[in-house]
PDB file of C-alpha atoms in Angstrom:
ATOM      1  CA  MET A 270      21.358  24.390  42.506  1.00  0.00           C
ATOM      2  CA  ILE A 271      19.850  24.239  38.959  1.00  0.00           C
ATOM      3  CA  PRO A 272      20.594  27.722  37.277  1.00  0.00           C
ATOM      4  CA  LYS A 273      17.915  29.585  35.724  1.00  0.00           C
ATOM      5  CA  ILE A 274      17.964  30.474  32.101  1.00  0.00           C
ATOM      6  CA  GLN A 275      16.513  33.379  30.835  1.00  0.00           C
ATOM      7  CA  LEU A 276      14.788  32.804  26.804  1.00  0.00           C
ATOM      8  CA  SER A 277      14.398  36.021  25.374  1.00  0.00           C
ATOM      9  CA  PRO A 278      10.814  36.209  23.945  1.00  0.00           C
ATOM     10  CA  ARG A 279      11.862  36.060  20.092  1.00  0.00           C
ATOM     11  CA  LEU A 280      14.053  32.869  21.285  1.00  0.00           C
ATOM     12  CA  PHE A 281      10.832  31.587  22.917  1.00  0.00           C
ATOM     13  CA  ILE A 282       8.761  31.759  19.985  1.00  0.00           C
ATOM     14  CA  PHE A 283      11.303  30.389  17.634  1.00  0.00           C
ATOM     15  CA  SER A 284      11.909  27.321  19.634  1.00  0.00           C
ATOM     16  CA  LEU A 285       8.056  26.595  20.041  1.00  0.00           C
ATOM     17  CA  LEU A 286       7.938  27.472  16.495  1.00  0.00           C
ATOM     18  CA  PHE A 287      10.572  24.620  15.558  1.00  0.00           C
ATOM     19  CA  THR A 288       9.042  21.986  18.035  1.00  0.00           C
ATOM     20  CA  PHE A 289       5.911  22.527  16.052  1.00  0.00           C
ATOM     21  CA  LEU A 290       7.288  22.157  12.719  1.00  0.00           C
ATOM     22  CA  THR A 291       9.622  18.979  13.340  1.00  0.00           C
ATOM     23  CA  THR A 292       6.568  17.703  14.997  1.00  0.00           C
ATOM     24  CA  LYS A 293       4.396  18.049  12.013  1.00  0.00           C
ATOM     25  CA  CYS A 294       6.781  16.804   9.219  1.00  0.00           C
ATOM     26  CA  GLN A 295       8.691  13.894  11.037  1.00  0.00           C
ATOM     27  CA  ALA A 296       8.928  10.956   9.162  1.00  0.00           C
ATOM     28  CA  TYR A 297       6.577   8.148   9.663  1.00  0.00           C
ATOM     29  CA  SER A 298       7.027   4.321   8.307  1.00  0.00           C
ATOM     30  CA  ILE A 299       5.015   1.960   7.964  1.00  0.00           C
ATOM     31  CA  PRO A 300       5.631  -0.918  10.656  1.00  0.00           C
ATOM     32  CA  LEU A 301       7.184  -4.349   9.519  1.00  0.00           C
ATOM     33  CA  ILE A 302       4.590  -7.298  10.391  1.00  0.00           C
ATOM     34  CA  SER A 303       5.642 -11.065   9.846  1.00  0.00           C
ATOM     35  CA  GLU A 304       3.179 -12.382  11.254  1.00  0.00           C
ATOM     36  CA  CYS A 305      -1.041 -11.576  12.059  1.00  0.00           C
ATOM     37  CA  ASN A 306      -2.573 -12.982  14.504  1.00  0.00           C
ATOM     38  CA  SER A 307      -5.836 -15.258  14.464  1.00  0.00           C
ATOM     39  CA  GLU A 308      -8.324 -12.643  14.079  1.00  0.00           C
ATOM     40  CA  GLU A 309      -6.409 -10.704  10.999  1.00  0.00           C
ATOM     41  CA  ALA A 310      -5.466 -11.566   7.369  1.00  0.00           C
ATOM     42  CA  PRO A 311      -2.317 -10.604   5.606  1.00  0.00           C
ATOM     43  CA  VAL A 312      -2.580  -7.777   2.974  1.00  0.00           C
ATOM     44  CA  PHE A 313      -0.002  -6.471   1.148  1.00  0.00           C
ATOM     45  CA  LEU A 314       1.699  -2.764   0.216  1.00  0.00           C
ATOM     46  CA  LEU A 315       2.967  -2.221  -3.304  1.00  0.00           C
ATOM     47  CA  GLN A 316       5.972   0.123  -2.526  1.00  0.00           C
ATOM     48  CA  ARG A 317       6.673   2.441  -5.390  1.00  0.00           C
ATOM     49  CA  ASN A 318       9.941   3.695  -6.820  1.00  0.00           C
ATOM     50  CA  VAL A 319      11.695   1.687  -4.195  1.00  0.00           C
ATOM     51  CA  SER A 320      13.521  -1.653  -4.517  1.00  0.00           C
ATOM     52  CA  SER A 321      14.318  -2.028  -0.789  1.00  0.00           C
ATOM     53  CA  VAL A 322      13.001  -1.546   2.800  1.00  0.00           C
ATOM     54  CA  ALA A 323      15.223  -0.253   5.825  1.00  0.00           C
ATOM     55  CA  GLY A 324      15.403  -2.736   8.527  1.00  0.00           C
ATOM     56  CA  THR A 325      15.248  -6.164   6.362  1.00  0.00           C
ATOM     57  CA  GLU A 326      17.662  -8.710   4.933  1.00  0.00           C
ATOM     58  CA  PRO A 327      16.836 -11.304   2.274  1.00  0.00           C
ATOM     59  CA  LEU A 328      16.319 -14.909   3.738  1.00  0.00           C
ATOM     60  CA  ARG A 329      15.969 -16.819   0.740  1.00  0.00           C
ATOM     61  CA  THR A 330      15.322 -16.459  -2.976  1.00  0.00           C
ATOM     62  CA  VAL A 331      13.322 -18.907  -5.238  1.00  0.00           C
ATOM     63  CA  PRO A 332      11.881 -19.160  -8.822  1.00  0.00           C
ATOM     64  CA  VAL A 333       8.176 -18.945  -9.114  1.00  0.00           C
ATOM     65  CA  THR A 334       5.968 -20.175 -12.249  1.00  0.00           C
ATOM     66  CA  GLY A 335       2.625 -18.176 -10.614  1.00  0.00           C
ATOM     67  CA  GLY A 336       4.243 -14.761 -10.787  1.00  0.00           C
ATOM     68  CA  PHE A 337       4.102 -11.996  -8.575  1.00  0.00           C
ATOM     69  CA  LEU A 338       0.957 -13.648  -6.474  1.00  0.00           C
ATOM     70  CA  GLU A 339       2.336 -16.946  -5.924  1.00  0.00           C
ATOM     71  CA  CYS A 340       5.505 -14.528  -4.585  1.00  0.00           C
ATOM     72  CA  ALA A 341       3.053 -12.614  -2.199  1.00  0.00           C
ATOM     73  CA  GLU A 342       1.455 -16.253  -1.061  1.00  0.00           C
ATOM     74  CA  LEU A 343       4.701 -17.390  -0.002  1.00  0.00           C
ATOM     75  CA  CYS A 344       5.340 -14.609   2.065  1.00  0.00           C
ATOM     76  CA  SER A 345       1.923 -14.842   3.384  1.00  0.00           C
ATOM     77  CA  ALA A 346       2.676 -18.505   4.653  1.00  0.00           C
ATOM     78  CA  ALA A 347       6.211 -17.686   6.227  1.00  0.00           C
ATOM     79  CA  ASN A 348       5.871 -16.242   9.566  1.00  0.00           C
ATOM     80  CA  ASN A 349       9.184 -14.751   9.353  1.00  0.00           C
ATOM     81  CA  CYS A 350       8.775 -12.941   6.327  1.00  0.00           C
ATOM     82  CA  VAL A 351       7.882  -8.926   6.414  1.00  0.00           C
ATOM     83  CA  ALA A 352       8.453  -7.966   2.249  1.00  0.00           C
ATOM     84  CA  VAL A 353       8.801  -9.753  -1.206  1.00  0.00           C
ATOM     85  CA  ARG A 354      10.460  -8.548  -4.481  1.00  0.00           C
ATOM     86  CA  PHE A 355       9.548 -10.161  -7.837  1.00  0.00           C
ATOM     87  CA  SER A 356      11.975  -9.414 -10.472  1.00  0.00           C
ATOM     88  CA  ILE A 357      11.330  -9.712 -14.208  1.00  0.00           C
ATOM     89  CA  GLU A 358      13.259 -12.823 -14.379  1.00  0.00           C
ATOM     90  CA  LYS A 359      10.434 -14.483 -12.402  1.00  0.00           C
ATOM     91  CA  GLN A 360      12.712 -14.693  -9.196  1.00  0.00           C
ATOM     92  CA  CYS A 361      10.923 -14.058  -5.662  1.00  0.00           C
ATOM     93  CA  GLN A 362      12.994 -12.567  -2.819  1.00  0.00           C
ATOM     94  CA  ILE A 363      11.537 -13.335   0.783  1.00  0.00           C
ATOM     95  CA  LEU A 364      12.603 -10.573   2.737  1.00  0.00           C
ATOM     96  CA  GLY A 365      12.789 -10.609   6.857  1.00  0.00           C
ATOM     97  CA  LYS A 366      13.959  -8.076   9.381  1.00  0.00           C
ATOM     98  CA  ALA A 367      17.300  -7.615   9.503  1.00  0.00           C
ATOM     99  CA  THR A 368      19.187  -9.577  12.667  1.00  0.00           C
ATOM    100  CA  LYS A 369      22.305  -7.055  11.846  1.00  0.00           C
ATOM    101  CA  GLU A 370      23.343  -3.746   9.678  1.00  0.00           C
ATOM    102  CA  THR A 371      23.265  -4.855   6.120  1.00  0.00           C
ATOM    103  CA  PHE A 372      24.482  -3.272   3.061  1.00  0.00           C
ATOM    104  CA  LEU A 373      23.182  -5.443   0.004  1.00  0.00           C
ATOM    105  CA  ASN A 374      24.398  -3.666  -3.418  1.00  0.00           C
ATOM    106  CA  LEU A 375      21.355  -4.086  -5.610  1.00  0.00           C
ATOM    107  CA  GLN A 376      23.055  -3.434  -8.702  1.00  0.00           C
ATOM    108  CA  ASP A 377      25.257  -7.014  -8.322  1.00  0.00           C
ATOM    109  CA  VAL A 378      21.943  -9.117  -7.813  1.00  0.00           C
ATOM    110  CA  ASN A 379      19.775  -7.043  -9.810  1.00  0.00           C
ATOM    111  CA  TRP A 380      16.900  -6.177  -8.006  1.00  0.00           C
ATOM    112  CA  THR A 381      16.739  -2.861  -9.465  1.00  0.00           C
ATOM    113  CA  GLN A 382      13.696  -3.506 -11.327  1.00  0.00           C
ATOM    114  CA  ALA A 383      11.865  -5.416  -9.190  1.00  0.00           C
ATOM    115  CA  ARG A 384       8.066  -4.942  -7.905  1.00  0.00           C
ATOM    116  CA  LEU A 385       8.413  -4.913  -3.979  1.00  0.00           C
ATOM    117  CA  ALA A 386       5.761  -5.442  -1.389  1.00  0.00           C
ATOM    118  CA  THR A 387       5.366  -5.290   2.315  1.00  0.00           C
ATOM    119  CA  LYS A 388       3.098  -7.414   4.255  1.00  0.00           C
ATOM    120  CA  SER A 389       0.474  -5.738   6.533  1.00  0.00           C
ATOM    121  CA  CYS A 390      -2.721  -7.423   8.705  1.00  0.00           C
ATOM    122  CA  VAL A 391      -6.253  -6.484   8.625  1.00  0.00           C
ATOM    123  CA  LYS A 392      -9.496  -7.494  10.524  1.00  0.00           C
ATOM    124  CA  SER A 393     -11.598  -7.515   7.226  1.00  0.00           C
ATOM    125  CA  LYS A 394     -12.827 -10.774   5.177  1.00  0.00           C
ATOM    126  CA  LYS A 395     -13.167  -8.395   2.079  1.00  0.00           C
ATOM    127  CA  ILE A 396      -9.778  -8.926   0.979  1.00  0.00           C
ATOM    128  CA  CYS A 397      -9.315  -9.833  -3.021  1.00  0.00           C
ATOM    129  CA  SER A 398      -7.136 -12.284  -4.718  1.00  0.00           C
ATOM    130  CA  SER A 399      -4.449 -10.063  -5.620  1.00  0.00           C
ATOM    131  CA  PRO A 400      -0.337  -9.912  -5.329  1.00  0.00           C
ATOM    132  CA  PHE A 401      -0.884  -6.566  -3.532  1.00  0.00           C
ATOM    133  CA  HIS A 402      -4.136  -4.726  -2.031  1.00  0.00           C
ATOM    134  CA  PHE A 403      -2.881  -1.260  -1.244  1.00  0.00           C
ATOM    135  CA  ASP A 404      -0.701   1.120  -3.292  1.00  0.00           C
ATOM    136  CA  VAL A 405       1.121   3.253  -1.577  1.00  0.00           C
ATOM    137  CA  HIS A 406       2.078   6.797  -2.356  1.00  0.00           C
ATOM    138  CA  GLU A 407       3.827   9.082   0.731  1.00  0.00           C
ATOM    139  CA  GLN A 408       3.172  12.700   0.987  1.00  0.00           C
ATOM    140  CA  LYS A 409       0.370  12.540  -1.347  1.00  0.00           C
ATOM    141  CA  ILE A 410      -3.563  13.759  -1.005  1.00  0.00           C
ATOM    142  CA  LEU A 411      -6.748  13.060  -3.257  1.00  0.00           C
ATOM    143  CA  VAL A 412      -8.685  16.188  -3.552  1.00  0.00           C
ATOM    144  CA  GLY A 413     -12.181  16.614  -2.732  1.00  0.00           C
ATOM    145  CA  PHE A 414     -13.598  12.913  -2.375  1.00  0.00           C
ATOM    146  CA  ALA A 415     -13.124  12.554   1.184  1.00  0.00           C
ATOM    147  CA  ARG A 416     -16.395  10.447   2.210  1.00  0.00           C
ATOM    148  CA  GLU A 417     -15.659   9.474   5.989  1.00  0.00           C
ATOM    149  CA  VAL A 418     -13.279  10.288   8.681  1.00  0.00           C
ATOM    150  CA  VAL A 419     -12.422   7.538  10.791  1.00  0.00           C
ATOM    151  CA  ALA A 420      -9.823   7.447  14.154  1.00  0.00           C
ATOM    152  CA  ALA A 421      -7.187   4.751  13.701  1.00  0.00           C
ATOM    153  CA  GLU A 422      -4.238   4.158  16.050  1.00  0.00           C
ATOM    154  CA  SER A 423      -2.559   2.208  13.239  1.00  0.00           C
ATOM    155  CA  VAL A 424      -2.442   2.326   9.585  1.00  0.00           C
ATOM    156  CA  HIS A 425      -3.594  -1.200   9.822  1.00  0.00           C
ATOM    157  CA  GLN A 426      -6.855   0.136  11.352  1.00  0.00           C
ATOM    158  CA  CYS A 427      -7.219   2.498   8.490  1.00  0.00           C
ATOM    159  CA  LEU A 428      -6.886  -0.349   5.907  1.00  0.00           C
ATOM    160  CA  THR A 429      -9.338  -2.449   7.660  1.00  0.00           C
ATOM    161  CA  ALA A 430     -12.090   1.038   7.906  1.00  0.00           C
ATOM    162  CA  CYS A 431     -11.427   0.907   4.047  1.00  0.00           C
ATOM    163  CA  LEU A 432     -11.808  -2.400   3.102  1.00  0.00           C
ATOM    164  CA  ASP A 433     -14.727  -2.712   5.133  1.00  0.00           C
ATOM    165  CA  ALA A 434     -16.540   0.811   4.393  1.00  0.00           C
ATOM    166  CA  VAL A 435     -19.621  -0.890   2.333  1.00  0.00           C
ATOM    167  CA  ASP A 436     -20.888  -2.836   5.388  1.00  0.00           C
ATOM    168  CA  THR A 437     -20.058   0.191   7.676  1.00  0.00           C
ATOM    169  CA  PHE A 438     -20.899   3.133   5.893  1.00  0.00           C
ATOM    170  CA  GLY A 439     -22.724   1.981   2.893  1.00  0.00           C
ATOM    171  CA  PHE A 440     -20.023   2.969   0.109  1.00  0.00           C
ATOM    172  CA  GLU A 441     -17.186   1.759  -1.521  1.00  0.00           C
ATOM    173  CA  CYS A 442     -13.558   2.986  -0.022  1.00  0.00           C
ATOM    174  CA  GLU A 443     -11.486   3.445  -3.280  1.00  0.00           C
ATOM    175  CA  SER A 444      -8.630   5.117  -1.646  1.00  0.00           C
ATOM    176  CA  VAL A 445      -7.538   6.237   2.020  1.00  0.00           C
ATOM    177  CA  MET A 446      -5.414   9.073   3.440  1.00  0.00           C
ATOM    178  CA  TYR A 447      -3.622   8.119   6.796  1.00  0.00           C
ATOM    179  CA  TYR A 448      -2.461  10.895   9.078  1.00  0.00           C
ATOM    180  CA  PRO A 449      -0.647   9.073  11.802  1.00  0.00           C
ATOM    181  CA  LEU A 450       0.128  12.115  13.787  1.00  0.00           C
ATOM    182  CA  ASP A 451      -3.649  12.683  14.370  1.00  0.00           C
ATOM    183  CA  ALA A 452      -4.287   9.138  14.225  1.00  0.00           C
ATOM    184  CA  GLU A 453      -7.204   9.981  11.258  1.00  0.00           C
ATOM    185  CA  CYS A 454      -8.039   7.981   8.319  1.00  0.00           C
ATOM    186  CA  ILE A 455     -10.024   9.501   5.727  1.00  0.00           C
ATOM    187  CA  LEU A 456     -12.309   7.184   3.362  1.00  0.00           C
ATOM    188  CA  ASN A 457     -12.481   8.459  -0.311  1.00  0.00           C
ATOM    189  CA  THR A 458     -14.944   7.170  -2.759  1.00  0.00           C
ATOM    190  CA  GLU A 459     -12.782   7.945  -5.749  1.00  0.00           C
ATOM    191  CA  ASP A 460      -8.794   7.101  -6.336  1.00  0.00           C
ATOM    192  CA  ARG A 461      -5.499   8.968  -7.976  1.00  0.00           C
ATOM    193  CA  LEU A 462      -6.750   7.097 -11.454  1.00  0.00           C
ATOM    194  CA  ASP A 463     -10.110   8.846 -11.609  1.00  0.00           C
ATOM    195  CA  ARG A 464      -8.829  12.415 -10.660  1.00  0.00           C
ATOM    196  CA  PRO A 465      -4.985  12.266 -11.324  1.00  0.00           C
ATOM    197  CA  ASP A 466      -5.399  16.059 -11.868  1.00  0.00           C
ATOM    198  CA  LEU A 467      -6.570  16.494  -7.906  1.00  0.00           C
ATOM    199  CA  PHE A 468      -3.591  14.050  -6.931  1.00  0.00           C
ATOM    200  CA  VAL A 469      -1.688  16.410  -5.332  1.00  0.00           C
ATOM    201  CA  ASP A 470       1.969  16.680  -3.119  1.00  0.00           C
ATOM    202  CA  GLU A 471       1.076  17.488   0.414  1.00  0.00           C
ATOM    203  CA  LYS A 472       3.758  19.397   2.150  1.00  0.00           C
ATOM    204  CA  GLU A 473       2.637  20.165   5.723  1.00  0.00           C
ATOM    205  CA  ASP A 474       1.003  17.380   7.139  1.00  0.00           C
ATOM    206  CA  THR A 475       2.325  13.606   7.694  1.00  0.00           C
ATOM    207  CA  VAL A 476       0.330  11.763   5.386  1.00  0.00           C
ATOM    208  CA  ILE A 477       0.492   7.999   3.660  1.00  0.00           C
ATOM    209  CA  TYR A 478      -2.051   7.834   0.332  1.00  0.00           C
ATOM    210  CA  LEU A 479      -3.158   4.270  -0.181  1.00  0.00           C
ATOM    211  CA  ASP A 480      -5.037   3.125  -3.185  1.00  0.00           C
ATOM    212  CA  ASN A 481      -7.910   0.620  -2.587  1.00  0.00           C
ATOM    213  CA  ASN A 482      -6.589  -2.532  -5.371  1.00  0.00           C
ATOM    214  CA  CYS A 483      -9.532  -4.486  -4.121  1.00  0.00           C
ATOM    215  CA  ALA A 484     -12.208  -1.881  -4.693  1.00  0.00           C
ATOM    216  CA  GLY A 485     -13.636  -2.565  -7.674  1.00  0.00           C
ATOM    217  CA  SER A 486     -12.849  -6.128  -8.188  1.00  0.00           C
ATOM    218  CA  GLN A 487     -16.558  -7.048  -6.945  1.00  0.00           C
ATOM    219  CA  CYS A 488     -19.766  -5.249  -7.225  1.00  0.00           C
ATOM    220  CA  HIS A 489     -22.069  -5.558  -4.086  1.00  0.00           C
ATOM    221  CA  ALA A 490     -25.868  -6.222  -4.447  1.00  0.00           C
ATOM    222  CA  PRO A 491     -27.851  -5.045  -5.890  1.00  0.00           C
ATOM    223  CA  TYR A 492     -25.220  -3.755  -8.305  1.00  0.00           C
ATOM    224  CA  VAL A 493     -23.430  -6.449 -10.851  1.00  0.00           C
ATOM    225  CA  THR A 494     -20.502  -6.092 -12.728  1.00  0.00           C
ATOM    226  CA  GLN A 495     -19.927  -4.589 -15.923  1.00  0.00           C
ATOM    227  CA  TYR A 496     -17.789  -3.038 -18.355  1.00  0.00           C
ATOM    228  CA  VAL A 497     -17.634  -0.066 -20.685  1.00  0.00           C
ATOM    229  CA  ALA A 498     -15.825   0.228 -24.104  1.00  0.00           C
ATOM    230  CA  VAL A 499     -13.103   2.977 -24.065  1.00  0.00           C
ATOM    231  CA  GLU A 500     -11.358   3.642 -27.227  1.00  0.00           C
ATOM    232  CA  GLY A 501      -7.526   4.914 -27.695  1.00  0.00           C
ATOM    233  CA  LYS A 502      -7.454   5.176 -23.801  1.00  0.00           C
ATOM    234  CA  GLN A 503      -4.430   3.482 -21.297  1.00  0.00           C
ATOM    235  CA  LEU A 504      -3.117   4.066 -18.429  1.00  0.00           C
ATOM    236  CA  ALA A 505       0.147   5.013 -17.966  1.00  0.00           C
ATOM    237  CA  GLU A 506       2.745   3.577 -15.973  1.00  0.00           C
ATOM    238  CA  GLU A 507       0.742   0.900 -14.394  1.00  0.00           C
ATOM    239  CA  LEU A 508       1.199  -2.928 -14.151  1.00  0.00           C
ATOM    240  CA  ASP A 509      -0.810  -3.779 -17.436  1.00  0.00           C
ATOM    241  CA  HIS A 510      -0.736  -7.393 -18.775  1.00  0.00           C
ATOM    242  CA  ASN A 511      -1.330  -8.634 -22.218  1.00  0.00           C
ATOM    243  CA  PHE A 512      -2.946 -12.190 -22.914  1.00  0.00           C
ATOM    244  CA  ASP A 513      -3.149 -13.308 -26.383  1.00  0.00           C
ATOM    245  CA  GLY A 514      -6.002 -16.034 -27.553  1.00  0.00           C
ATOM    246  CA  MET A 515      -8.690 -14.906 -25.107  1.00  0.00           C
ATOM    247  CA  GLU A 516     -12.210 -14.561 -25.204  1.00  0.00           C
ATOM    248  CA  LEU A 517     -14.161 -11.443 -23.857  1.00  0.00           C
ATOM    249  CA  THR A 518     -15.652 -13.165 -21.077  1.00  0.00           C
ATOM    250  CA  GLU A 519     -12.162 -14.842 -19.684  1.00  0.00           C
ATOM    251  CA  CYS A 520     -10.702 -11.650 -19.818  1.00  0.00           C
ATOM    252  CA  GLU A 521     -12.834  -9.898 -17.553  1.00  0.00           C
ATOM    253  CA  GLN A 522     -12.747 -12.972 -15.250  1.00  0.00           C
ATOM    254  CA  LEU A 523      -9.044 -12.561 -14.907  1.00  0.00           C
ATOM    255  CA  CYS A 524      -9.891  -8.727 -14.310  1.00  0.00           C
ATOM    256  CA  ASN A 525     -12.615  -9.823 -11.683  1.00  0.00           C
ATOM    257  CA  GLN A 526     -10.364 -11.996  -9.822  1.00  0.00           C
ATOM    258  CA  ARG A 527      -7.485  -9.644  -9.826  1.00  0.00           C
ATOM    259  CA  LEU A 528      -5.373 -11.887 -12.138  1.00  0.00           C
ATOM    260  CA  SER A 529      -4.924 -15.731 -10.647  1.00  0.00           C
ATOM    261  CA  VAL A 530      -1.991 -17.506 -10.206  1.00  0.00           C
ATOM    262  CA  SER A 531      -1.909 -19.650 -13.527  1.00  0.00           C
ATOM    263  CA  VAL A 532      -1.760 -16.574 -15.790  1.00  0.00           C
ATOM    264  CA  GLY A 533       1.744 -15.449 -14.240  1.00  0.00           C
ATOM    265  CA  PHE A 534       1.128 -11.886 -12.755  1.00  0.00           C
TER     266      PHE A 534
END
């Protein structure tokens, strides 16, 4: 016979509140993916302010002449790669799922300043040529630019919806906010660079904000690509690159193509 446990009303309410809070605020990690199926294509998510991913281990390190983009392409072609690190010394480290508990001293191998991108998969043909396709910011939201809300059981479905927004909804999705506990994906018409004043912390709901790095890489008919001169302005803390000896048209082409392999991103 199992004895009954009497809970006071106050203790019962507290237990319900605790359950609600832990459910709403629980951590969510984007799944590690090593191989996409035949209907999907690999994309890469730039991870900000981190130099390692839990549950991964280095598989190999190779020098690359084609920069960050070539490093990402090596991971795309490898069925056991889930992420890459690209160092300032142009070293590309391929990361796979950890087979055992590993402790990597990042200071010893000089990877603390490396750029890190994880592999994901989407069912879209609107993928641009870029070392990374989305820029991840956890527990951040962009206020005031939600255009469409779609159901998404996974972050991969959310990313696909954003890439295909022109065909599906008639507008270009510049960023998304994915709520994993609600299985909802919000498509935005602007990104954090357009309105940094409205890019704020989210302290209640579990959310992942991602910039669409493919947005703006090409204009869709009937529109054409144009550049507007803005003097005395520079984006802070972005992946800026200077190239000498180029004509304006050559520079525009690099931007349109999101930097090709030949320029050593």
